[in-house]
mmCIF file of C-alpha atoms in Angstrom:
data_model
loop_
_atom_site.group_PDB
_atom_site.id
_atom_site.type_symbol
_atom_site.label_atom_id
_atom_site.label_comp_id
_atom_site.label_asym_id
_atom_site.label_seq_id
_atom_site.Cartn_x
_atom_site.Cartn_y
_atom_site.Cartn_z
ATOM 1 C CA MET J 1 24.642 11.622 -11.009
ATOM 2 C CA SER J 2 25.162 12.464 -14.683
ATOM 3 C CA ASN J 3 23.218 11.947 -17.883
ATOM 4 C CA LYS J 4 25.439 8.912 -18.535
ATOM 5 C CA ILE J 5 23.042 6.918 -16.381
ATOM 6 C CA TYR J 6 20.271 6.874 -19.032
ATOM 7 C CA LEU J 7 22.148 5.378 -21.972
ATOM 8 C CA PRO J 8 23.050 1.900 -20.559
ATOM 9 C CA PRO J 9 19.438 1.201 -19.460
ATOM 10 C CA LEU J 10 18.210 2.367 -22.865
ATOM 11 C CA VAL J 11 20.553 -0.011 -24.706
ATOM 12 C CA ALA J 12 19.958 -2.944 -22.339
ATOM 13 C CA GLY J 13 16.194 -2.332 -22.205
ATOM 14 C CA PHE J 14 16.040 -2.331 -25.994
ATOM 15 C CA GLY J 15 18.025 -5.570 -26.075
ATOM 16 C CA ALA J 16 15.695 -7.202 -23.551
ATOM 17 C CA ALA J 17 12.638 -6.123 -25.542
ATOM 18 C CA VAL J 18 14.122 -7.585 -28.733
ATOM 19 C CA LEU J 19 14.896 -10.868 -26.951
ATOM 20 C CA THR J 20 11.363 -11.181 -25.558
ATOM 21 C CA THR J 21 9.962 -10.659 -29.058
ATOM 22 C CA ILE J 22 12.018 -13.475 -30.626
ATOM 23 C CA PRO J 23 10.032 -16.736 -30.427
ATOM 24 C CA GLY J 24 11.808 -19.402 -28.371
ATOM 25 C CA VAL J 25 14.124 -17.087 -26.440
ATOM 26 C CA ARG J 26 11.635 -16.624 -23.609
ATOM 27 C CA GLU J 27 11.597 -20.405 -23.219
ATOM 28 C CA PHE J 28 15.211 -20.236 -22.051
ATOM 29 C CA GLY J 29 15.233 -16.823 -20.438
ATOM 30 C CA CYS J 30 11.918 -16.915 -18.543
ATOM 31 C CA CYS J 31 11.925 -14.312 -15.799
ATOM 32 C CA LEU J 32 15.690 -13.812 -16.078
ATOM 33 C CA ILE J 33 15.721 -11.712 -19.280
ATOM 34 C CA VAL J 34 15.089 -8.344 -17.584
ATOM 35 C CA PRO J 35 17.434 -9.026 -14.616
ATOM 36 C CA LEU J 36 20.154 -10.059 -17.100
ATOM 37 C CA ALA J 37 19.510 -6.859 -19.070
ATOM 38 C CA VAL J 38 19.925 -4.858 -15.855
ATOM 39 C CA PHE J 39 23.185 -6.669 -15.168
ATOM 40 C CA THR J 40 24.362 -5.662 -18.673
ATOM 41 C CA ALA J 41 23.268 -2.074 -18.035
ATOM 42 C CA LEU J 42 25.199 -2.005 -14.740
ATOM 43 C CA LEU J 43 28.310 -3.320 -16.496
ATOM 44 C CA LEU J 44 27.948 -0.702 -19.249
ATOM 45 C CA TYR J 45 27.411 2.073 -16.707
ATOM 46 C CA ARG J 46 30.447 0.959 -14.767
ATOM 47 C CA LYS J 47 32.485 1.123 -17.990
ATOM 48 C CA THR J 48 31.446 4.744 -18.460
ATOM 49 C CA LEU J 49 32.865 5.602 -15.028
ATOM 50 C CA ASN J 50 36.581 6.170 -15.251
ATOM 51 C CA HIS J 51 37.337 5.219 -11.666
ATOM 52 C CA ASP J 52 37.032 1.841 -9.991
ATOM 53 C CA THR J 53 34.409 2.545 -7.344
ATOM 54 C CA ASN J 54 31.567 0.369 -6.130
ATOM 55 C CA LEU J 55 28.085 1.164 -7.419
ATOM 56 C CA THR J 56 25.691 2.310 -4.713
ATOM 57 C CA VAL J 57 22.380 0.515 -4.157
ATOM 58 C CA LYS J 58 20.540 3.726 -5.055
ATOM 59 C CA THR J 59 22.292 3.956 -8.450
ATOM 60 C CA SER J 60 21.775 0.238 -9.113
ATOM 61 C CA LEU J 61 18.079 0.502 -8.273
ATOM 62 C CA LEU J 62 17.715 3.501 -10.568
ATOM 63 C CA ILE J 63 19.489 1.699 -13.428
ATOM 64 C CA GLY J 64 17.363 -1.403 -12.770
ATOM 65 C CA PHE J 65 14.152 0.579 -12.787
ATOM 66 C CA LEU J 66 15.093 2.495 -15.940
ATOM 67 C CA THR J 67 16.092 -0.708 -17.744
ATOM 68 C CA GLY J 68 12.740 -2.271 -16.802
ATOM 69 C CA LEU J 69 10.940 0.862 -17.935
ATOM 70 C CA PHE J 70 12.682 0.975 -21.307
ATOM 71 C CA ALA J 71 12.223 -2.789 -21.771
ATOM 72 C CA ALA J 72 8.480 -2.372 -21.098
ATOM 73 C CA LEU J 73 8.126 0.555 -23.508
ATOM 74 C CA PHE J 74 10.091 -1.129 -26.288
ATOM 75 C CA SER J 75 8.405 -4.522 -25.922
ATOM 76 C CA THR J 76 4.978 -2.849 -25.992
ATOM 77 C CA PHE J 77 6.069 -0.951 -29.090
ATOM 78 C CA PHE J 78 7.251 -4.163 -30.787
ATOM 79 C CA ASP J 79 4.058 -5.974 -29.817
ATOM 80 C CA VAL J 80 1.903 -3.165 -31.218
ATOM 81 C CA LEU J 81 4.027 -2.933 -34.355
ATOM 82 C CA ILE J 82 3.858 -6.675 -35.082
ATOM 83 C CA THR J 83 0.090 -6.665 -34.450
ATOM 84 C CA LEU J 84 -0.278 -3.674 -36.779
ATOM 85 C CA PHE J 85 1.407 -5.544 -39.631
ATOM 86 C CA THR J 86 -0.074 -8.994 -39.048
ATOM 87 C CA HIS J 87 -3.579 -7.925 -37.859
ATOM 88 C CA SER J 88 -3.373 -10.823 -35.412
ATOM 89 C CA ASN J 89 -1.707 -11.921 -32.175
ATOM 90 C CA ASP J 90 -1.952 -14.587 -29.435
ATOM 91 C CA PHE J 91 -5.014 -12.913 -27.980
ATOM 92 C CA VAL J 92 -6.967 -12.990 -31.256
ATOM 93 C CA ALA J 93 -5.821 -16.551 -32.011
ATOM 94 C CA THR J 94 -7.031 -17.952 -28.668
ATOM 95 C CA LEU J 95 -10.278 -15.955 -28.454
ATOM 96 C CA PRO J 96 -12.586 -18.605 -30.018
ATOM 97 C CA GLN J 97 -11.432 -21.178 -27.424
ATOM 98 C CA THR J 98 -11.894 -18.656 -24.624
ATOM 99 C CA GLU J 99 -15.424 -17.851 -25.782
ATOM 100 C CA GLN J 100 -16.279 -21.527 -26.071
ATOM 101 C CA LEU J 101 -15.048 -22.197 -22.538
ATOM 102 C CA LEU J 102 -16.847 -19.197 -21.035
ATOM 103 C CA ASN J 103 -20.109 -20.100 -22.760
ATOM 104 C CA SER J 104 -19.884 -23.663 -21.468
ATOM 105 C CA PHE J 105 -20.012 -22.437 -17.847
ATOM 106 C CA ASN J 106 -23.222 -20.362 -18.189
ATOM 107 C CA LEU J 107 -21.787 -17.484 -16.175
ATOM 108 C CA GLY J 108 -24.422 -14.992 -17.250
ATOM 109 C CA GLU J 109 -23.725 -11.249 -17.304
ATOM 110 C CA ALA J 110 -20.071 -11.439 -16.138
ATOM 111 C CA ALA J 111 -19.099 -13.702 -19.010
ATOM 112 C CA LYS J 112 -21.167 -11.701 -21.514
ATOM 113 C CA GLN J 113 -19.401 -8.462 -20.560
ATOM 114 C CA THR J 114 -15.992 -10.106 -20.772
ATOM 115 C CA ILE J 115 -16.771 -11.675 -24.159
ATOM 116 C CA ASP J 116 -18.112 -8.365 -25.512
ATOM 117 C CA LEU J 117 -14.992 -6.539 -24.341
ATOM 118 C CA MET J 118 -12.664 -9.156 -25.808
ATOM 119 C CA GLU J 119 -14.596 -9.355 -29.082
ATOM 120 C CA GLY J 120 -14.399 -5.571 -29.373
ATOM 121 C CA MET J 121 -10.635 -5.650 -28.977
ATOM 122 C CA ALA J 122 -10.251 -8.625 -31.350
ATOM 123 C CA ASN J 123 -12.446 -6.970 -34.022
ATOM 124 C CA GLN J 124 -10.392 -3.784 -33.863
ATOM 125 C CA ILE J 125 -7.168 -5.775 -34.169
ATOM 126 C CA THR J 126 -8.338 -7.875 -37.128
ATOM 127 C CA SER J 127 -9.812 -4.883 -38.991
ATOM 128 C CA THR J 128 -7.283 -2.097 -38.283
ATOM 129 C CA GLY J 129 -4.409 -3.922 -36.607
ATOM 130 C CA PHE J 130 -4.666 -1.719 -33.526
ATOM 131 C CA SER J 131 -6.730 -1.648 -30.342
ATOM 132 C CA LEU J 132 -6.168 1.157 -27.827
ATOM 133 C CA LEU J 133 -7.559 -0.872 -24.934
ATOM 134 C CA TYR J 134 -5.334 -3.833 -25.756
ATOM 135 C CA THR J 135 -2.298 -1.530 -26.056
ATOM 136 C CA ILE J 136 -3.005 0.051 -22.646
ATOM 137 C CA PHE J 137 -3.523 -3.403 -21.199
ATOM 138 C CA ILE J 138 -0.177 -4.644 -22.572
ATOM 139 C CA LEU J 139 1.647 -1.467 -21.556
ATOM 140 C CA VAL J 140 0.386 -1.581 -17.960
ATOM 141 C CA SER J 141 1.269 -5.292 -17.631
ATOM 142 C CA ASN J 142 4.744 -4.697 -19.074
ATOM 143 C CA LEU J 143 5.388 -1.664 -16.883
ATOM 144 C CA ILE J 144 4.383 -3.479 -13.688
ATOM 145 C CA VAL J 145 6.347 -6.659 -14.331
ATOM 146 C CA ASP J 146 9.463 -5.239 -16.008
ATOM 147 C CA SER J 147 9.993 -2.453 -13.473
ATOM 148 C CA ILE J 148 9.710 -4.894 -10.537
ATOM 149 C CA PHE J 149 12.083 -7.395 -12.134
ATOM 150 C CA GLY J 150 14.353 -4.492 -13.104
ATOM 151 C CA LEU J 151 14.596 -3.379 -9.463
ATOM 152 C CA LEU J 152 15.375 -6.938 -8.348
ATOM 153 C CA GLY J 153 17.978 -7.228 -11.111
ATOM 154 C CA GLY J 154 19.477 -3.949 -9.889
ATOM 155 C CA ILE J 155 19.907 -5.243 -6.346
ATOM 156 C CA ILE J 156 21.408 -8.591 -7.378
ATOM 157 C CA GLY J 157 23.402 -7.183 -10.323
ATOM 158 C CA ARG J 158 25.165 -4.714 -8.036
ATOM 159 C CA MET J 159 26.483 -7.597 -5.943
ATOM 160 C CA ILE J 160 28.035 -9.146 -9.059
ATOM 161 C CA VAL J 161 29.300 -5.969 -10.696
ATOM 162 C CA ASN J 162 30.979 -4.523 -7.615
ATOM 163 C CA ARG J 163 34.510 -5.886 -7.291
ATOM 164 C CA LYS J 164 34.609 -5.478 -3.531
ATOM 165 C CA SER J 165 32.450 -7.614 -1.250
ATOM 166 C CA PRO J 166 28.802 -6.549 -0.707
ATOM 167 C CA THR J 167 29.603 -5.294 2.762
ATOM 168 C CA ALA J 168 32.568 -3.191 1.645
ATOM 169 C CA MET Z 1 19.800 -4.832 11.401
ATOM 170 C CA ASN Z 2 17.559 -1.809 11.929
ATOM 171 C CA LEU Z 3 13.794 -1.807 12.218
ATOM 172 C CA ARG Z 4 13.223 -0.273 8.770
ATOM 173 C CA THR Z 5 15.182 -3.111 7.136
ATOM 174 C CA VAL Z 6 12.983 -5.630 8.940
ATOM 175 C CA HIS Z 7 9.830 -3.803 7.784
ATOM 176 C CA ILE Z 8 11.011 -3.730 4.180
ATOM 177 C CA LYS Z 9 11.830 -7.437 4.325
ATOM 178 C CA PHE Z 10 8.350 -8.227 5.657
ATOM 179 C CA ILE Z 11 6.748 -6.107 2.926
ATOM 180 C CA PHE Z 12 8.900 -7.937 0.379
ATOM 181 C CA ILE Z 13 7.831 -11.331 1.757
ATOM 182 C CA PHE Z 14 4.184 -10.190 1.673
ATOM 183 C CA PHE Z 15 4.413 -9.283 -2.018
ATOM 184 C CA LEU Z 16 6.239 -12.538 -2.729
ATOM 185 C CA ILE Z 17 3.349 -14.439 -1.117
ATOM 186 C CA VAL Z 18 0.839 -12.452 -3.218
ATOM 187 C CA TRP Z 19 2.871 -13.263 -6.355
ATOM 188 C CA ILE Z 20 2.963 -16.974 -5.448
ATOM 189 C CA CYS Z 21 -0.805 -16.961 -4.729
ATOM 190 C CA GLY Z 22 -1.268 -15.616 -8.254
ATOM 191 C CA ILE Z 23 0.812 -18.503 -9.623
ATOM 192 C CA LEU Z 24 -1.278 -21.038 -7.701
ATOM 193 C CA SER Z 25 -4.622 -19.318 -8.430
ATOM 194 C CA PRO Z 26 -5.680 -21.556 -11.373
ATOM 195 C CA ALA Z 27 -5.469 -24.564 -9.053
ATOM 196 C CA PHE Z 28 -7.837 -23.152 -6.461
ATOM 197 C CA LEU Z 29 -10.178 -20.925 -8.454
ATOM 198 C CA PRO Z 30 -12.851 -22.139 -10.897
ATOM 199 C CA PRO Z 31 -11.445 -22.939 -14.392
ATOM 200 C CA TYR Z 32 -13.367 -20.085 -16.062
ATOM 201 C CA PHE Z 33 -11.651 -17.506 -13.775
ATOM 202 C CA THR Z 34 -8.547 -17.299 -15.985
ATOM 203 C CA LYS Z 35 -10.800 -16.489 -18.933
ATOM 204 C CA LEU Z 36 -12.723 -13.689 -17.214
ATOM 205 C CA PHE Z 37 -11.091 -10.271 -17.286
ATOM 206 C CA PRO Z 38 -9.205 -10.275 -13.915
ATOM 207 C CA GLY Z 39 -7.962 -13.794 -14.561
ATOM 208 C CA PHE Z 40 -7.104 -12.950 -18.141
ATOM 209 C CA PHE Z 41 -5.064 -9.968 -16.889
ATOM 210 C CA LEU Z 42 -3.305 -12.222 -14.368
ATOM 211 C CA ASP Z 43 -2.565 -14.800 -17.055
ATOM 212 C CA LYS Z 44 -1.140 -12.123 -19.347
ATOM 213 C CA LEU Z 45 0.930 -10.670 -16.477
ATOM 214 C CA TYR Z 46 2.638 -14.010 -15.839
ATOM 215 C CA SER Z 47 3.063 -14.645 -19.570
ATOM 216 C CA LEU Z 48 5.457 -11.675 -19.585
ATOM 217 C CA VAL Z 49 7.884 -13.477 -17.301
ATOM 218 C CA CYS Z 50 7.357 -17.075 -18.394
ATOM 219 C CA HIS Z 51 6.674 -19.042 -21.582
ATOM 220 C CA GLN Z 52 3.880 -20.955 -19.712
ATOM 221 C CA ASP Z 53 4.390 -24.056 -21.855
ATOM 222 C CA PRO Z 54 1.933 -26.710 -20.527
ATOM 223 C CA ALA Z 55 4.471 -29.464 -21.272
ATOM 224 C CA LYS Z 56 6.934 -27.758 -18.912
ATOM 225 C CA SER Z 57 4.496 -26.717 -16.191
ATOM 226 C CA PHE Z 58 3.053 -28.380 -13.109
ATOM 227 C CA PHE Z 59 -0.639 -29.169 -12.833
ATOM 228 C CA ILE Z 60 -2.527 -29.099 -9.537
ATOM 229 C CA PHE Z 61 -6.051 -30.611 -9.471
ATOM 230 C CA GLY Z 62 -5.823 -30.803 -13.256
ATOM 231 C CA ASN Z 63 -5.125 -27.079 -13.645
ATOM 232 C CA LYS Z 64 -1.908 -25.655 -15.056
ATOM 233 C CA LEU Z 65 -0.039 -23.227 -12.824
ATOM 234 C CA GLU Z 66 0.638 -19.743 -14.186
ATOM 235 C CA VAL Z 67 4.393 -20.315 -14.607
ATOM 236 C CA CYS Z 68 6.616 -23.202 -15.722
ATOM 237 C CA ALA Z 69 8.332 -25.698 -13.410
ATOM 238 C CA ARG Z 70 11.623 -23.788 -13.423
ATOM 239 C CA CYS Z 71 9.990 -20.467 -12.513
ATOM 240 C CA SER Z 72 7.879 -22.267 -9.862
ATOM 241 C CA GLY Z 73 11.159 -23.485 -8.382
ATOM 242 C CA ILE Z 74 12.670 -19.984 -8.395
ATOM 243 C CA TYR Z 75 9.704 -18.475 -6.522
ATOM 244 C CA ALA Z 76 9.373 -21.446 -4.146
ATOM 245 C CA GLY Z 77 13.074 -21.217 -3.281
ATOM 246 C CA GLY Z 78 12.760 -17.454 -2.904
ATOM 247 C CA PHE Z 79 9.847 -17.834 -0.521
ATOM 248 C CA ILE Z 80 11.407 -20.599 1.612
ATOM 249 C CA PHE Z 81 14.710 -18.783 1.991
ATOM 250 C CA SER Z 82 13.036 -15.404 2.565
ATOM 251 C CA LEU Z 83 12.173 -16.857 5.973
ATOM 252 C CA VAL Z 84 15.872 -17.363 6.834
ATOM 253 C CA PRO Z 85 16.300 -13.823 8.272
ATOM 254 C CA LEU Z 86 13.449 -14.530 10.701
ATOM 255 C CA PHE Z 87 15.511 -17.299 12.297
ATOM 256 C CA LEU Z 88 19.024 -16.014 11.536
ATOM 257 C CA PRO Z 89 18.706 -12.203 11.593
ATOM 258 C CA ARG Z 90 22.467 -11.616 11.269
ATOM 259 C CA PHE Z 91 22.991 -13.995 8.358
ATOM 260 C CA ARG Z 92 24.067 -12.484 5.056
ATOM 261 C CA PRO Z 93 26.008 -13.903 2.098
ATOM 262 C CA GLN Z 94 29.577 -12.596 2.139
ATOM 263 C CA ARG Z 95 30.881 -13.796 -1.209
ATOM 264 C CA ARG Z 96 29.571 -13.450 -4.742
ATOM 265 C CA VAL Z 97 30.731 -16.926 -5.670
ATOM 266 C CA TRP Z 98 27.567 -18.551 -4.219
ATOM 267 C CA LEU Z 99 25.420 -16.553 -6.594
ATOM 268 C CA PHE Z 100 27.480 -17.744 -9.562
ATOM 269 C CA LEU Z 101 27.477 -21.331 -8.306
ATOM 270 C CA SER Z 102 23.679 -21.273 -7.905
ATOM 271 C CA MET Z 103 23.318 -20.386 -11.592
ATOM 272 C CA ILE Z 104 25.404 -23.332 -12.794
ATOM 273 C CA PRO Z 105 22.806 -26.140 -12.293
ATOM 274 C CA MET Z 106 20.166 -24.152 -14.211
ATOM 275 C CA ALA Z 107 22.525 -23.277 -17.049
ATOM 276 C CA ALA Z 108 23.743 -26.879 -17.185
ATOM 277 C CA ASP Z 109 20.187 -28.241 -17.280
ATOM 278 C CA VAL Z 110 19.177 -25.880 -20.097
ATOM 279 C CA LEU Z 111 22.306 -26.752 -22.078
ATOM 280 C CA LEU Z 112 22.085 -30.500 -21.520
ATOM 281 C CA TYR Z 113 18.411 -31.041 -22.287
ATOM 282 C CA SER Z 114 18.419 -28.688 -25.274
ATOM 283 C CA SER Z 115 21.430 -30.459 -26.735
ATOM 284 C CA GLY Z 116 19.682 -33.813 -26.329
ATOM 285 C CA PHE Z 117 21.694 -35.374 -23.494
ATOM 286 C CA TYR Z 118 18.477 -36.149 -21.676
ATOM 287 C CA LEU Z 119 14.773 -35.392 -21.957
ATOM 288 C CA TYR Z 120 13.314 -32.347 -20.228
ATOM 289 C CA SER Z 121 12.292 -33.107 -16.658
ATOM 290 C CA LYS Z 122 9.958 -30.809 -14.734
ATOM 291 C CA TRP Z 123 11.488 -31.905 -11.445
ATOM 292 C CA ILE Z 124 15.063 -31.201 -12.535
ATOM 293 C CA ALA Z 125 13.939 -27.793 -13.827
ATOM 294 C CA PHE Z 126 12.125 -27.162 -10.534
ATOM 295 C CA ALA Z 127 15.179 -28.177 -8.491
ATOM 296 C CA THR Z 128 17.570 -25.962 -10.476
ATOM 297 C CA GLY Z 129 15.139 -23.050 -10.136
ATOM 298 C CA LEU Z 130 14.822 -23.745 -6.420
ATOM 299 C CA ILE Z 131 18.600 -23.454 -5.965
ATOM 300 C CA LEU Z 132 18.824 -20.147 -7.847
ATOM 301 C CA GLY Z 133 15.746 -18.669 -6.134
ATOM 302 C CA SER Z 134 16.996 -19.682 -2.676
ATOM 303 C CA VAL Z 135 20.383 -18.044 -3.099
ATOM 304 C CA SER Z 136 19.084 -14.968 -4.971
ATOM 305 C CA ILE Z 137 16.693 -13.974 -2.198
ATOM 306 C CA LEU Z 138 19.555 -13.854 0.311
ATOM 307 C CA TYR Z 139 21.438 -11.448 -1.980
ATOM 308 C CA ILE Z 140 18.305 -9.350 -2.449
ATOM 309 C CA PHE Z 141 17.962 -9.057 1.320
ATOM 310 C CA ALA Z 142 21.667 -8.215 1.611
ATOM 311 C CA GLY Z 143 21.090 -5.479 -0.992
ATOM 312 C CA ILE Z 144 18.175 -4.078 1.030
ATOM 313 C CA GLU Z 145 20.395 -3.954 4.126
ATOM 314 C CA ASP Z 146 23.130 -2.222 2.116
ATOM 315 C CA TYR Z 147 20.627 0.411 0.984
ATOM 316 C CA PHE Z 148 19.835 1.350 4.571
ATOM 317 C CA ILE Z 149 23.540 1.334 5.488
ATOM 318 C CA GLU Z 150 24.093 3.768 2.599
ATOM 319 C CA LEU Z 151 21.254 5.981 3.795
ATOM 320 C CA LYS Z 152 22.682 6.016 7.317
ATOM 321 C CA LEU Z 153 26.181 6.822 6.061
ATOM 322 C CA SER Z 154 24.953 9.645 3.835
ATOM 323 C CA SER Z 155 22.899 11.156 6.688
ATOM 324 C CA ASN Z 156 25.980 10.929 8.970
ATOM 325 C CA VAL Z 157 28.082 12.759 6.367
ATOM 326 C CA GLN Z 158 25.488 15.518 6.137
#
């Protein structure tokens, strides 16, 4: 396996991250953006190979995982960057409603701790444009989801990219 | 089909059930749960794979599910058809064309409602998702089987 394997996932992962950042695109793409990015990465990787051989499941899984990984890193980066410039995001915008709802249930200490934690993050975002906890939170979520969907995209994408039948 | 393939498929089905439980959680947990930290994390996790638009999502007991109708269909179809290997252990899709065909209803629905031919329908979205999810899971399972065939072949070569 050569170094050629890293470039297609990098390109496709970047593309997926850009698409998830554009408002409205997620409405059409839903959970299919990362698998489609993996499919693109598999096609690109296949182009880099000079011979017409089938991709192995192992290679497809690796490309899928890498695409998911790069998509997660880039989308976290874009999210952080946009928050840094705007000093706001969905989380900050919906916080007053969240607080109102939590207070209405009289949940005691559990709600107080959650509100304190969220207020801390929101205050950091509105004052400096950056919250380390929020960034870690976003990064972990992105890494979990994108890598799983990347692996699934790798398995299915291989079936489409390979010219011979799956059993061949 | 070897025993390891069966184990992997069961593990896959287990995680699929966990994922679906997460989607259904707002319907069965108290409404403040999604606002507390674990629920908030869960909500954010699903927001990464779905737009979660309330107008395009199902409500159970007055609570919005974590994903839209189309995504609900994909996971429901995936779950229902993940049980196929339990009853038909030797079944596997042989041709790629079914995967392409399963994408057509979803693509057509997106194109038609966004170009104004008809109004968005949750049930149509759910049905198109159901078709894609049902077929995709069979290809995922076929891929898992192929992985173990590859492993066996490479160990035979060595």
